[in-house]
Amino acid sequence: MIEVFNEISNRMVKSMMFYSEMADAFDFLSLHGLKRIMETMHIETVCARRGLHRYALNHLNKLIDEGNITTEHYIDPSWFSHVRADVDPTTRKNYLISAMSKWVAWEAETKRYYEERFKKLTDNSKIAEADKINELILCIDKELKYSTRKMLDYKGVNYDAYYVMYDQKELHEEYEKRLKDEFKIEMC
C-alpha cells in the first residue's frame, strides 16, 4: 500500500507550495499575521511529510515515490510587476476574501483526500498504516476548523480593513511564538 503514501506525500508537497505562496501573497499585502500562519503551516507540513517518509521507510521498508508534481499558482501574475506600496485597500480586501475561501477549500479538500486514502488502507486491513494517516487527518481537521473560524470572523465584519489590520499583530505574535516554542525557529 505504498501507493497511498506516495499520493499523500505528493499532496503534502502541494500543500507546502500552497502555504509558501500564500505566505508570500499575505506578506506582499502587509497582512503579517496571516503570513506567519502560512509560514507555520508550511513548516508543520514539511515536518509531517518527513515523518511520513520515515514511517514508510521504517515500517513498510519502502521509499516514497512522489512522481511528477504539478502545482497551481495563487498569486496574480500582474503583481510581480508591482511593489508593496502599490497595493490599495480594495485590492487587499478583494484578495483577502478570495484567499480565505481558498484556504478553507484547501484544508477541506486535503481532509477529504486523506480520508479517502485512510479508507483505502482500512478496507485492505492496513490498520497501523491507516492510524498514521489518521494522525494527519486529525491535524488537518483542526486546521480546517481554525481557517473556517478565521474566515467567518472576517466575513462577520465584512472584511473591515481596521479589524483585519488590527488582528495581524496578535496573529503574528501568536504564530511567531509557536514557531519558536515548537520548532526552535526564529524568522526575521
Short mmCIF file of N, CA and C in Angstrom, two decimals:
data_model
loop_
_atom_site.label_atom_id
_atom_site.label_comp_id
_atom_site.label_asym_id
_atom_site.label_seq_id
_atom_site.Cartn_x
_atom_site.Cartn_y
_atom_site.Cartn_z
N MET A 1 0.82 -1.18 0.00
CA MET A 1 0.00 0.00 0.00
C MET A 1 0.87 1.26 0.00
N ILE A 2 2.08 1.13 -0.46
CA ILE A 2 2.97 2.29 -0.55
C ILE A 2 2.38 3.37 -1.45
N GLU A 3 1.51 2.96 -2.38
CA GLU A 3 0.89 3.93 -3.30
C GLU A 3 0.14 5.01 -2.52
N VAL A 4 -0.51 4.63 -1.44
CA VAL A 4 -1.23 5.59 -0.61
C VAL A 4 -0.26 6.61 -0.03
N PHE A 5 0.87 6.14 0.43
CA PHE A 5 1.88 7.04 1.00
C PHE A 5 2.46 7.93 -0.08
N ASN A 6 2.66 7.39 -1.27
CA ASN A 6 3.13 8.20 -2.40
C ASN A 6 2.16 9.35 -2.66
N GLU A 7 0.87 9.02 -2.71
CA GLU A 7 -0.16 10.02 -3.01
C GLU A 7 -0.23 11.09 -1.93
N ILE A 8 -0.15 10.67 -0.68
CA ILE A 8 -0.24 11.64 0.42
C ILE A 8 1.00 12.52 0.45
N SER A 9 2.16 11.96 0.21
CA SER A 9 3.38 12.76 0.17
C SER A 9 3.30 13.79 -0.95
N ASN A 10 2.76 13.36 -2.09
CA ASN A 10 2.57 14.27 -3.22
C ASN A 10 1.67 15.44 -2.81
N ARG A 11 0.58 15.12 -2.12
CA ARG A 11 -0.34 16.17 -1.66
C ARG A 11 0.35 17.09 -0.66
N MET A 12 1.22 16.54 0.17
CA MET A 12 1.94 17.36 1.14
C MET A 12 2.88 18.35 0.44
N VAL A 13 3.53 17.91 -0.62
CA VAL A 13 4.38 18.84 -1.38
C VAL A 13 3.54 19.96 -1.95
N LYS A 14 2.38 19.63 -2.48
CA LYS A 14 1.48 20.66 -3.00
C LYS A 14 1.04 21.60 -1.87
N SER A 15 0.81 21.04 -0.70
CA SER A 15 0.43 21.87 0.45
C SER A 15 1.56 22.82 0.84
N MET A 16 2.78 22.31 0.86
CA MET A 16 3.91 23.18 1.20
C MET A 16 4.01 24.34 0.22
N MET A 17 3.80 24.04 -1.05
CA MET A 17 3.88 25.09 -2.07
C MET A 17 2.70 26.06 -1.93
N PHE A 18 1.52 25.54 -1.62
CA PHE A 18 0.34 26.39 -1.40
C PHE A 18 0.61 27.35 -0.24
N TYR A 19 1.04 26.82 0.91
CA TYR A 19 1.27 27.66 2.08
C TYR A 19 2.39 28.68 1.83
N SER A 20 3.42 28.26 1.13
CA SER A 20 4.52 29.18 0.83
C SER A 20 4.06 30.34 -0.04
N GLU A 21 3.29 30.01 -1.07
CA GLU A 21 2.81 31.06 -1.97
C GLU A 21 1.81 31.97 -1.26
N MET A 22 0.95 31.39 -0.44
CA MET A 22 0.00 32.21 0.33
C MET A 22 0.75 33.11 1.31
N ALA A 23 1.82 32.61 1.91
CA ALA A 23 2.62 33.44 2.82
C ALA A 23 3.21 34.62 2.07
N ASP A 24 3.73 34.38 0.88
CA ASP A 24 4.27 35.48 0.07
C ASP A 24 3.20 36.51 -0.27
N ALA A 25 2.03 36.02 -0.65
CA ALA A 25 0.94 36.94 -1.02
C ALA A 25 0.50 37.77 0.18
N PHE A 26 0.31 37.12 1.32
CA PHE A 26 -0.09 37.85 2.51
C PHE A 26 0.99 38.85 2.94
N ASP A 27 2.24 38.45 2.83
CA ASP A 27 3.34 39.36 3.17
C ASP A 27 3.35 40.57 2.23
N PHE A 28 3.15 40.33 0.95
CA PHE A 28 3.10 41.41 -0.05
C PHE A 28 1.97 42.39 0.28
N LEU A 29 0.87 41.87 0.81
CA LEU A 29 -0.28 42.71 1.15
C LEU A 29 -0.19 43.30 2.56
N SER A 30 0.94 43.09 3.22
CA SER A 30 1.18 43.57 4.59
C SER A 30 0.19 42.97 5.60
N LEU A 31 -0.21 41.75 5.36
CA LEU A 31 -1.05 41.01 6.28
C LEU A 31 -0.13 40.02 7.01
N HIS A 32 0.68 40.56 7.91
CA HIS A 32 1.79 39.82 8.50
C HIS A 32 1.36 38.68 9.43
N GLY A 33 0.21 38.81 10.06
CA GLY A 33 -0.27 37.71 10.89
C GLY A 33 -0.66 36.50 10.06
N LEU A 34 -1.39 36.74 8.99
CA LEU A 34 -1.77 35.65 8.09
C LEU A 34 -0.54 35.06 7.42
N LYS A 35 0.43 35.91 7.10
CA LYS A 35 1.69 35.42 6.53
C LYS A 35 2.35 34.44 7.49
N ARG A 36 2.39 34.81 8.78
CA ARG A 36 3.05 33.97 9.78
C ARG A 36 2.30 32.65 9.96
N ILE A 37 0.98 32.67 9.87
CA ILE A 37 0.21 31.43 9.94
C ILE A 37 0.62 30.50 8.80
N MET A 38 0.68 31.04 7.59
CA MET A 38 1.03 30.23 6.42
C MET A 38 2.46 29.70 6.52
N GLU A 39 3.37 30.52 7.03
CA GLU A 39 4.75 30.04 7.23
C GLU A 39 4.78 28.88 8.22
N THR A 40 4.02 29.01 9.29
CA THR A 40 3.97 27.95 10.30
C THR A 40 3.38 26.67 9.71
N MET A 41 2.32 26.81 8.94
CA MET A 41 1.70 25.64 8.33
C MET A 41 2.65 24.99 7.31
N HIS A 42 3.40 25.81 6.61
CA HIS A 42 4.40 25.29 5.67
C HIS A 42 5.41 24.42 6.43
N ILE A 43 5.93 24.94 7.51
CA ILE A 43 6.94 24.22 8.28
C ILE A 43 6.35 22.96 8.92
N GLU A 44 5.13 23.06 9.44
CA GLU A 44 4.49 21.88 10.01
C GLU A 44 4.28 20.80 8.96
N THR A 45 3.96 21.20 7.74
CA THR A 45 3.77 20.22 6.66
C THR A 45 5.09 19.58 6.26
N VAL A 46 6.16 20.37 6.25
CA VAL A 46 7.49 19.81 5.97
C VAL A 46 7.81 18.72 6.99
N CYS A 47 7.55 19.00 8.26
CA CYS A 47 7.83 18.03 9.32
C CYS A 47 6.93 16.80 9.21
N ALA A 48 5.66 17.01 8.93
CA ALA A 48 4.73 15.89 8.79
C ALA A 48 5.12 15.01 7.60
N ARG A 49 5.54 15.64 6.52
CA ARG A 49 5.97 14.89 5.33
C ARG A 49 7.20 14.06 5.65
N ARG A 50 8.13 14.67 6.37
CA ARG A 50 9.34 13.94 6.76
C ARG A 50 8.96 12.73 7.61
N GLY A 51 8.00 12.92 8.53
CA GLY A 51 7.53 11.81 9.38
C GLY A 51 6.88 10.71 8.56
N LEU A 52 6.14 11.10 7.54
CA LEU A 52 5.50 10.12 6.66
C LEU A 52 6.56 9.29 5.93
N HIS A 53 7.59 9.96 5.43
CA HIS A 53 8.68 9.25 4.73
C HIS A 53 9.40 8.31 5.68
N ARG A 54 9.66 8.77 6.90
CA ARG A 54 10.34 7.90 7.87
C ARG A 54 9.47 6.69 8.21
N TYR A 55 8.15 6.90 8.34
CA TYR A 55 7.25 5.79 8.62
C TYR A 55 7.33 4.77 7.49
N ALA A 56 7.26 5.24 6.27
CA ALA A 56 7.30 4.33 5.11
C ALA A 56 8.61 3.54 5.09
N LEU A 57 9.70 4.20 5.38
CA LEU A 57 10.99 3.52 5.38
C LEU A 57 11.13 2.54 6.54
N ASN A 58 10.70 2.92 7.73
CA ASN A 58 10.90 2.11 8.92
C ASN A 58 9.84 1.06 9.16
N HIS A 59 8.64 1.22 8.60
CA HIS A 59 7.56 0.26 8.83
C HIS A 59 7.18 -0.53 7.59
N LEU A 60 7.31 0.09 6.44
CA LEU A 60 6.99 -0.60 5.18
C LEU A 60 8.25 -1.02 4.43
N ASN A 61 9.39 -0.48 4.88
CA ASN A 61 10.68 -0.76 4.26
C ASN A 61 10.71 -0.37 2.79
N LYS A 62 10.01 0.71 2.47
CA LYS A 62 9.95 1.19 1.08
C LYS A 62 10.16 2.68 1.03
N LEU A 63 10.66 3.11 -0.12
CA LEU A 63 10.81 4.54 -0.39
C LEU A 63 9.50 5.10 -0.96
N ILE A 64 9.22 6.33 -0.62
CA ILE A 64 8.07 7.02 -1.20
C ILE A 64 8.52 7.63 -2.52
N ASP A 65 7.71 7.41 -3.54
CA ASP A 65 7.96 7.98 -4.87
C ASP A 65 6.82 8.94 -5.18
N GLU A 66 7.11 10.22 -5.18
CA GLU A 66 6.06 11.22 -5.41
C GLU A 66 5.75 11.42 -6.88
N GLY A 67 6.62 10.94 -7.75
CA GLY A 67 6.38 11.11 -9.18
C GLY A 67 6.44 12.58 -9.58
N ASN A 68 5.73 12.92 -10.62
CA ASN A 68 5.69 14.30 -11.09
C ASN A 68 4.62 15.07 -10.33
N ILE A 69 5.01 16.20 -9.79
CA ILE A 69 4.09 17.01 -9.01
C ILE A 69 3.74 18.27 -9.80
N THR A 70 2.46 18.47 -10.01
CA THR A 70 2.01 19.69 -10.67
C THR A 70 1.35 20.57 -9.62
N THR A 71 1.59 21.86 -9.72
CA THR A 71 1.02 22.78 -8.74
C THR A 71 0.30 23.93 -9.44
N GLU A 72 -0.54 24.57 -8.67
CA GLU A 72 -1.24 25.75 -9.14
C GLU A 72 -0.54 26.98 -8.55
N HIS A 73 -0.87 28.13 -9.11
CA HIS A 73 -0.34 29.37 -8.56
C HIS A 73 -1.50 30.21 -8.06
N TYR A 74 -1.28 30.88 -6.93
CA TYR A 74 -2.35 31.62 -6.27
C TYR A 74 -2.10 33.12 -6.25
N ILE A 75 -0.98 33.55 -6.75
CA ILE A 75 -0.68 34.97 -6.83
C ILE A 75 -0.95 35.44 -8.26
N ASP A 76 -1.68 36.52 -8.35
CA ASP A 76 -1.99 37.11 -9.66
C ASP A 76 -0.66 37.47 -10.34
N PRO A 77 -0.40 36.97 -11.55
CA PRO A 77 0.86 37.25 -12.24
C PRO A 77 1.16 38.74 -12.41
N SER A 78 0.14 39.57 -12.47
CA SER A 78 0.37 41.01 -12.64
C SER A 78 1.04 41.63 -11.41
N TRP A 79 0.93 40.96 -10.27
CA TRP A 79 1.53 41.50 -9.04
C TRP A 79 3.06 41.54 -9.12
N PHE A 80 3.65 40.71 -9.93
CA PHE A 80 5.11 40.63 -9.99
C PHE A 80 5.74 41.88 -10.59
N SER A 81 4.94 42.71 -11.22
CA SER A 81 5.47 43.97 -11.78
C SER A 81 5.18 45.15 -10.86
N HIS A 82 4.75 44.88 -9.63
CA HIS A 82 4.43 45.94 -8.67
C HIS A 82 5.28 45.82 -7.41
N VAL A 83 5.19 46.85 -6.58
CA VAL A 83 5.81 46.84 -5.26
C VAL A 83 4.69 46.93 -4.22
N ARG A 84 5.02 46.61 -2.98
CA ARG A 84 4.02 46.62 -1.91
C ARG A 84 3.25 47.93 -1.81
N ALA A 85 3.94 49.04 -2.02
CA ALA A 85 3.31 50.36 -1.89
C ALA A 85 2.19 50.56 -2.91
N ASP A 86 2.18 49.77 -3.95
CA ASP A 86 1.13 49.88 -4.98
C ASP A 86 -0.20 49.27 -4.53
N VAL A 87 -0.19 48.48 -3.46
CA VAL A 87 -1.40 47.78 -3.03
C VAL A 87 -2.37 48.78 -2.40
N ASP A 88 -3.55 48.85 -2.96
CA ASP A 88 -4.58 49.74 -2.40
C ASP A 88 -5.54 48.91 -1.54
N PRO A 89 -6.34 49.57 -0.70
CA PRO A 89 -7.24 48.83 0.20
C PRO A 89 -8.24 47.92 -0.51
N THR A 90 -8.70 48.30 -1.67
CA THR A 90 -9.66 47.46 -2.40
C THR A 90 -9.00 46.18 -2.87
N THR A 91 -7.79 46.28 -3.39
CA THR A 91 -7.04 45.09 -3.82
C THR A 91 -6.80 44.17 -2.64
N ARG A 92 -6.38 44.75 -1.51
CA ARG A 92 -6.11 43.95 -0.30
C ARG A 92 -7.38 43.20 0.12
N LYS A 93 -8.50 43.92 0.19
CA LYS A 93 -9.75 43.30 0.63
C LYS A 93 -10.20 42.22 -0.34
N ASN A 94 -10.17 42.49 -1.62
CA ASN A 94 -10.61 41.50 -2.61
C ASN A 94 -9.76 40.24 -2.57
N TYR A 95 -8.44 40.42 -2.44
CA TYR A 95 -7.58 39.24 -2.38
C TYR A 95 -7.82 38.48 -1.08
N LEU A 96 -7.99 39.21 0.02
CA LEU A 96 -8.22 38.55 1.30
C LEU A 96 -9.49 37.70 1.26
N ILE A 97 -10.55 38.23 0.69
CA ILE A 97 -11.80 37.46 0.58
C ILE A 97 -11.54 36.18 -0.22
N SER A 98 -10.87 36.31 -1.34
CA SER A 98 -10.56 35.16 -2.19
C SER A 98 -9.62 34.18 -1.48
N ALA A 99 -8.59 34.71 -0.84
CA ALA A 99 -7.58 33.87 -0.20
C ALA A 99 -8.16 33.08 0.98
N MET A 100 -9.03 33.70 1.74
CA MET A 100 -9.62 32.99 2.87
C MET A 100 -10.48 31.83 2.37
N SER A 101 -11.22 32.06 1.30
CA SER A 101 -12.02 30.97 0.71
C SER A 101 -11.13 29.86 0.19
N LYS A 102 -10.02 30.23 -0.47
CA LYS A 102 -9.08 29.23 -0.99
C LYS A 102 -8.45 28.43 0.14
N TRP A 103 -8.13 29.10 1.24
CA TRP A 103 -7.51 28.42 2.37
C TRP A 103 -8.47 27.38 2.95
N VAL A 104 -9.72 27.79 3.19
CA VAL A 104 -10.71 26.86 3.74
C VAL A 104 -10.93 25.70 2.77
N ALA A 105 -11.05 26.02 1.49
CA ALA A 105 -11.26 24.97 0.49
C ALA A 105 -10.06 24.02 0.44
N TRP A 106 -8.85 24.56 0.56
CA TRP A 106 -7.65 23.73 0.54
C TRP A 106 -7.67 22.73 1.69
N GLU A 107 -7.98 23.22 2.89
CA GLU A 107 -7.99 22.35 4.07
C GLU A 107 -9.09 21.28 3.93
N ALA A 108 -10.27 21.68 3.45
CA ALA A 108 -11.37 20.73 3.29
C ALA A 108 -11.03 19.67 2.25
N GLU A 109 -10.43 20.10 1.15
CA GLU A 109 -10.05 19.17 0.09
C GLU A 109 -8.96 18.21 0.57
N THR A 110 -8.00 18.73 1.32
CA THR A 110 -6.92 17.88 1.84
C THR A 110 -7.47 16.87 2.82
N LYS A 111 -8.39 17.29 3.67
CA LYS A 111 -9.00 16.36 4.63
C LYS A 111 -9.71 15.24 3.89
N ARG A 112 -10.53 15.59 2.88
CA ARG A 112 -11.22 14.56 2.09
C ARG A 112 -10.22 13.63 1.41
N TYR A 113 -9.16 14.20 0.87
CA TYR A 113 -8.13 13.42 0.17
C TYR A 113 -7.51 12.40 1.12
N TYR A 114 -7.14 12.85 2.31
CA TYR A 114 -6.54 11.95 3.29
C TYR A 114 -7.55 10.89 3.76
N GLU A 115 -8.79 11.31 3.96
CA GLU A 115 -9.82 10.35 4.41
C GLU A 115 -10.05 9.26 3.38
N GLU A 116 -10.01 9.58 2.10
CA GLU A 116 -10.16 8.57 1.05
C GLU A 116 -9.02 7.57 1.12
N ARG A 117 -7.81 8.05 1.36
CA ARG A 117 -6.65 7.14 1.45
C ARG A 117 -6.73 6.31 2.73
N PHE A 118 -7.19 6.92 3.81
CA PHE A 118 -7.40 6.20 5.07
C PHE A 118 -8.35 5.03 4.84
N LYS A 119 -9.46 5.30 4.16
CA LYS A 119 -10.46 4.25 3.88
C LYS A 119 -9.85 3.14 3.04
N LYS A 120 -9.04 3.52 2.06
CA LYS A 120 -8.39 2.50 1.22
C LYS A 120 -7.52 1.58 2.07
N LEU A 121 -6.81 2.17 3.01
CA LEU A 121 -5.95 1.36 3.89
C LEU A 121 -6.78 0.47 4.80
N THR A 122 -7.82 1.01 5.42
CA THR A 122 -8.64 0.19 6.32
C THR A 122 -9.39 -0.90 5.56
N ASP A 123 -9.84 -0.59 4.35
CA ASP A 123 -10.52 -1.60 3.53
C ASP A 123 -9.60 -2.76 3.18
N ASN A 124 -8.30 -2.50 3.21
CA ASN A 124 -7.31 -3.53 2.91
C ASN A 124 -6.63 -4.05 4.18
N SER A 125 -7.27 -3.80 5.32
CA SER A 125 -6.79 -4.28 6.63
C SER A 125 -5.38 -3.78 6.97
N LYS A 126 -5.04 -2.61 6.53
CA LYS A 126 -3.75 -1.99 6.85
C LYS A 126 -3.98 -0.98 7.98
N ILE A 127 -4.26 -1.49 9.16
CA ILE A 127 -4.72 -0.66 10.28
C ILE A 127 -3.60 0.23 10.83
N ALA A 128 -2.42 -0.29 11.02
CA ALA A 128 -1.32 0.52 11.53
C ALA A 128 -1.01 1.67 10.58
N GLU A 129 -0.97 1.37 9.28
CA GLU A 129 -0.71 2.40 8.28
C GLU A 129 -1.85 3.43 8.28
N ALA A 130 -3.08 2.94 8.44
CA ALA A 130 -4.23 3.85 8.49
C ALA A 130 -4.15 4.76 9.71
N ASP A 131 -3.66 4.23 10.82
CA ASP A 131 -3.51 5.06 12.02
C ASP A 131 -2.54 6.21 11.78
N LYS A 132 -1.48 5.95 11.03
CA LYS A 132 -0.53 7.02 10.70
C LYS A 132 -1.23 8.11 9.89
N ILE A 133 -2.05 7.72 8.95
CA ILE A 133 -2.79 8.68 8.12
C ILE A 133 -3.84 9.39 8.96
N ASN A 134 -4.44 8.69 9.90
CA ASN A 134 -5.44 9.31 10.77
C ASN A 134 -4.83 10.44 11.60
N GLU A 135 -3.58 10.30 12.00
CA GLU A 135 -2.90 11.39 12.71
C GLU A 135 -2.90 12.66 11.85
N LEU A 136 -2.65 12.48 10.57
CA LEU A 136 -2.64 13.63 9.64
C LEU A 136 -4.04 14.21 9.49
N ILE A 137 -5.03 13.33 9.43
CA ILE A 137 -6.43 13.78 9.28
C ILE A 137 -6.83 14.63 10.48
N LEU A 138 -6.46 14.21 11.68
CA LEU A 138 -6.82 14.95 12.88
C LEU A 138 -6.18 16.34 12.89
N CYS A 139 -4.95 16.43 12.41
CA CYS A 139 -4.28 17.74 12.31
C CYS A 139 -4.98 18.63 11.29
N ILE A 140 -5.29 18.07 10.14
CA ILE A 140 -5.96 18.84 9.09
C ILE A 140 -7.35 19.27 9.57
N ASP A 141 -8.02 18.42 10.31
CA ASP A 141 -9.34 18.75 10.82
C ASP A 141 -9.28 19.99 11.72
N LYS A 142 -8.25 20.08 12.54
CA LYS A 142 -8.06 21.27 13.40
C LYS A 142 -7.79 22.51 12.55
N GLU A 143 -6.97 22.36 11.51
CA GLU A 143 -6.67 23.50 10.64
C GLU A 143 -7.91 23.95 9.87
N LEU A 144 -8.74 22.99 9.48
CA LEU A 144 -9.98 23.33 8.80
C LEU A 144 -10.90 24.12 9.74
N LYS A 145 -11.00 23.66 10.96
CA LYS A 145 -11.81 24.37 11.95
C LYS A 145 -11.29 25.79 12.14
N TYR A 146 -9.97 25.93 12.30
CA TYR A 146 -9.37 27.25 12.52
C TYR A 146 -9.56 28.16 11.31
N SER A 147 -9.26 27.67 10.13
CA SER A 147 -9.36 28.50 8.93
C SER A 147 -10.81 28.93 8.69
N THR A 148 -11.75 28.03 8.94
CA THR A 148 -13.16 28.37 8.77
C THR A 148 -13.57 29.45 9.77
N ARG A 149 -13.16 29.31 11.01
CA ARG A 149 -13.48 30.32 12.02
C ARG A 149 -12.88 31.68 11.66
N LYS A 150 -11.64 31.66 11.19
CA LYS A 150 -10.99 32.93 10.83
C LYS A 150 -11.72 33.57 9.65
N MET A 151 -12.10 32.77 8.67
CA MET A 151 -12.83 33.31 7.53
C MET A 151 -14.18 33.88 7.98
N LEU A 152 -14.90 33.16 8.83
CA LEU A 152 -16.19 33.64 9.31
C LEU A 152 -16.04 34.88 10.19
N ASP A 153 -14.96 34.96 10.93
CA ASP A 153 -14.66 36.13 11.75
C ASP A 153 -14.52 37.37 10.85
N TYR A 154 -13.72 37.25 9.82
CA TYR A 154 -13.52 38.38 8.89
C TYR A 154 -14.79 38.67 8.10
N LYS A 155 -15.47 37.62 7.69
CA LYS A 155 -16.70 37.80 6.93
C LYS A 155 -17.75 38.51 7.79
N GLY A 156 -17.78 38.20 9.08
CA GLY A 156 -18.74 38.80 10.01
C GLY A 156 -18.62 40.31 10.12
N VAL A 157 -17.45 40.83 9.81
CA VAL A 157 -17.24 42.29 9.84
C VAL A 157 -17.05 42.81 8.42
N ASN A 158 -17.47 42.01 7.43
CA ASN A 158 -17.37 42.37 6.02
C ASN A 158 -15.92 42.73 5.63
N TYR A 159 -14.99 41.97 6.19
CA TYR A 159 -13.57 42.16 5.90
C TYR A 159 -13.13 43.61 6.13
N ASP A 160 -13.66 44.20 7.21
CA ASP A 160 -13.32 45.58 7.56
C ASP A 160 -11.82 45.74 7.72
N ALA A 161 -11.24 46.71 7.01
CA ALA A 161 -9.79 46.90 6.98
C ALA A 161 -9.22 47.15 8.37
N TYR A 162 -9.90 47.96 9.18
CA TYR A 162 -9.39 48.25 10.52
C TYR A 162 -9.36 46.99 11.38
N TYR A 163 -10.41 46.21 11.30
CA TYR A 163 -10.49 44.97 12.07
C TYR A 163 -9.39 44.00 11.62
N VAL A 164 -9.29 43.80 10.32
CA VAL A 164 -8.31 42.85 9.77
C VAL A 164 -6.89 43.28 10.12
N MET A 165 -6.58 44.54 9.95
CA MET A 165 -5.22 45.02 10.21
C MET A 165 -4.90 44.94 11.70
N TYR A 166 -5.87 45.25 12.55
CA TYR A 166 -5.66 45.16 13.99
C TYR A 166 -5.37 43.72 14.41
N ASP A 167 -6.01 42.78 13.75
CA ASP A 167 -5.85 41.35 14.05
C ASP A 167 -4.46 40.83 13.70
N GLN A 168 -3.77 41.47 12.79
CA GLN A 168 -2.50 40.95 12.28
C GLN A 168 -1.40 40.89 13.34
N LYS A 169 -1.31 41.90 14.19
CA LYS A 169 -0.25 41.92 15.21
C LYS A 169 -0.38 40.74 16.17
N GLU A 170 -1.61 40.51 16.63
CA GLU A 170 -1.84 39.39 17.56
C GLU A 170 -1.54 38.05 16.89
N LEU A 171 -2.01 37.86 15.66
CA LEU A 171 -1.73 36.62 14.94
C LEU A 171 -0.24 36.43 14.74
N HIS A 172 0.44 37.49 14.35
CA HIS A 172 1.88 37.42 14.10
C HIS A 172 2.62 36.98 15.35
N GLU A 173 2.30 37.60 16.48
CA GLU A 173 2.98 37.25 17.74
C GLU A 173 2.66 35.82 18.17
N GLU A 174 1.40 35.40 18.03
CA GLU A 174 0.99 34.05 18.42
C GLU A 174 1.75 33.00 17.61
N TYR A 175 1.81 33.18 16.30
CA TYR A 175 2.46 32.18 15.46
C TYR A 175 3.98 32.29 15.48
N GLU A 176 4.49 33.46 15.75
CA GLU A 176 5.94 33.61 15.94
C GLU A 176 6.36 32.81 17.17
N LYS A 177 5.58 32.92 18.25
CA LYS A 177 5.85 32.16 19.47
C LYS A 177 5.75 30.66 19.21
N ARG A 178 4.75 30.27 18.44
CA ARG A 178 4.57 28.85 18.10
C ARG A 178 5.79 28.30 17.35
N LEU A 179 6.29 29.07 16.40
CA LEU A 179 7.49 28.64 15.66
C LEU A 179 8.69 28.51 16.59
N LYS A 180 8.84 29.46 17.49
CA LYS A 180 9.98 29.43 18.43
C LYS A 180 9.85 28.27 19.41
N ASP A 181 8.65 28.10 19.98
CA ASP A 181 8.46 27.08 21.01
C ASP A 181 8.46 25.66 20.46
N GLU A 182 7.76 25.45 19.34
CA GLU A 182 7.62 24.10 18.81
C GLU A 182 8.76 23.67 17.89
N PHE A 183 9.31 24.62 17.16
CA PHE A 183 10.30 24.27 16.13
C PHE A 183 11.66 24.91 16.34
N LYS A 184 11.76 25.78 17.35
CA LYS A 184 13.01 26.48 17.65
C LYS A 184 13.48 27.30 16.42
N ILE A 185 12.50 27.88 15.73
CA ILE A 185 12.80 28.65 14.52
C ILE A 185 12.49 30.12 14.79
N GLU A 186 13.45 30.97 14.46
CA GLU A 186 13.21 32.42 14.51
C GLU A 186 13.35 32.93 13.08
N MET A 187 12.29 33.61 12.65
CA MET A 187 12.30 34.17 11.31
C MET A 187 12.25 35.69 11.45
N CYS A 188 13.06 36.36 10.66
CA CYS A 188 13.02 37.82 10.73
C CYS A 188 12.12 38.39 9.67
#
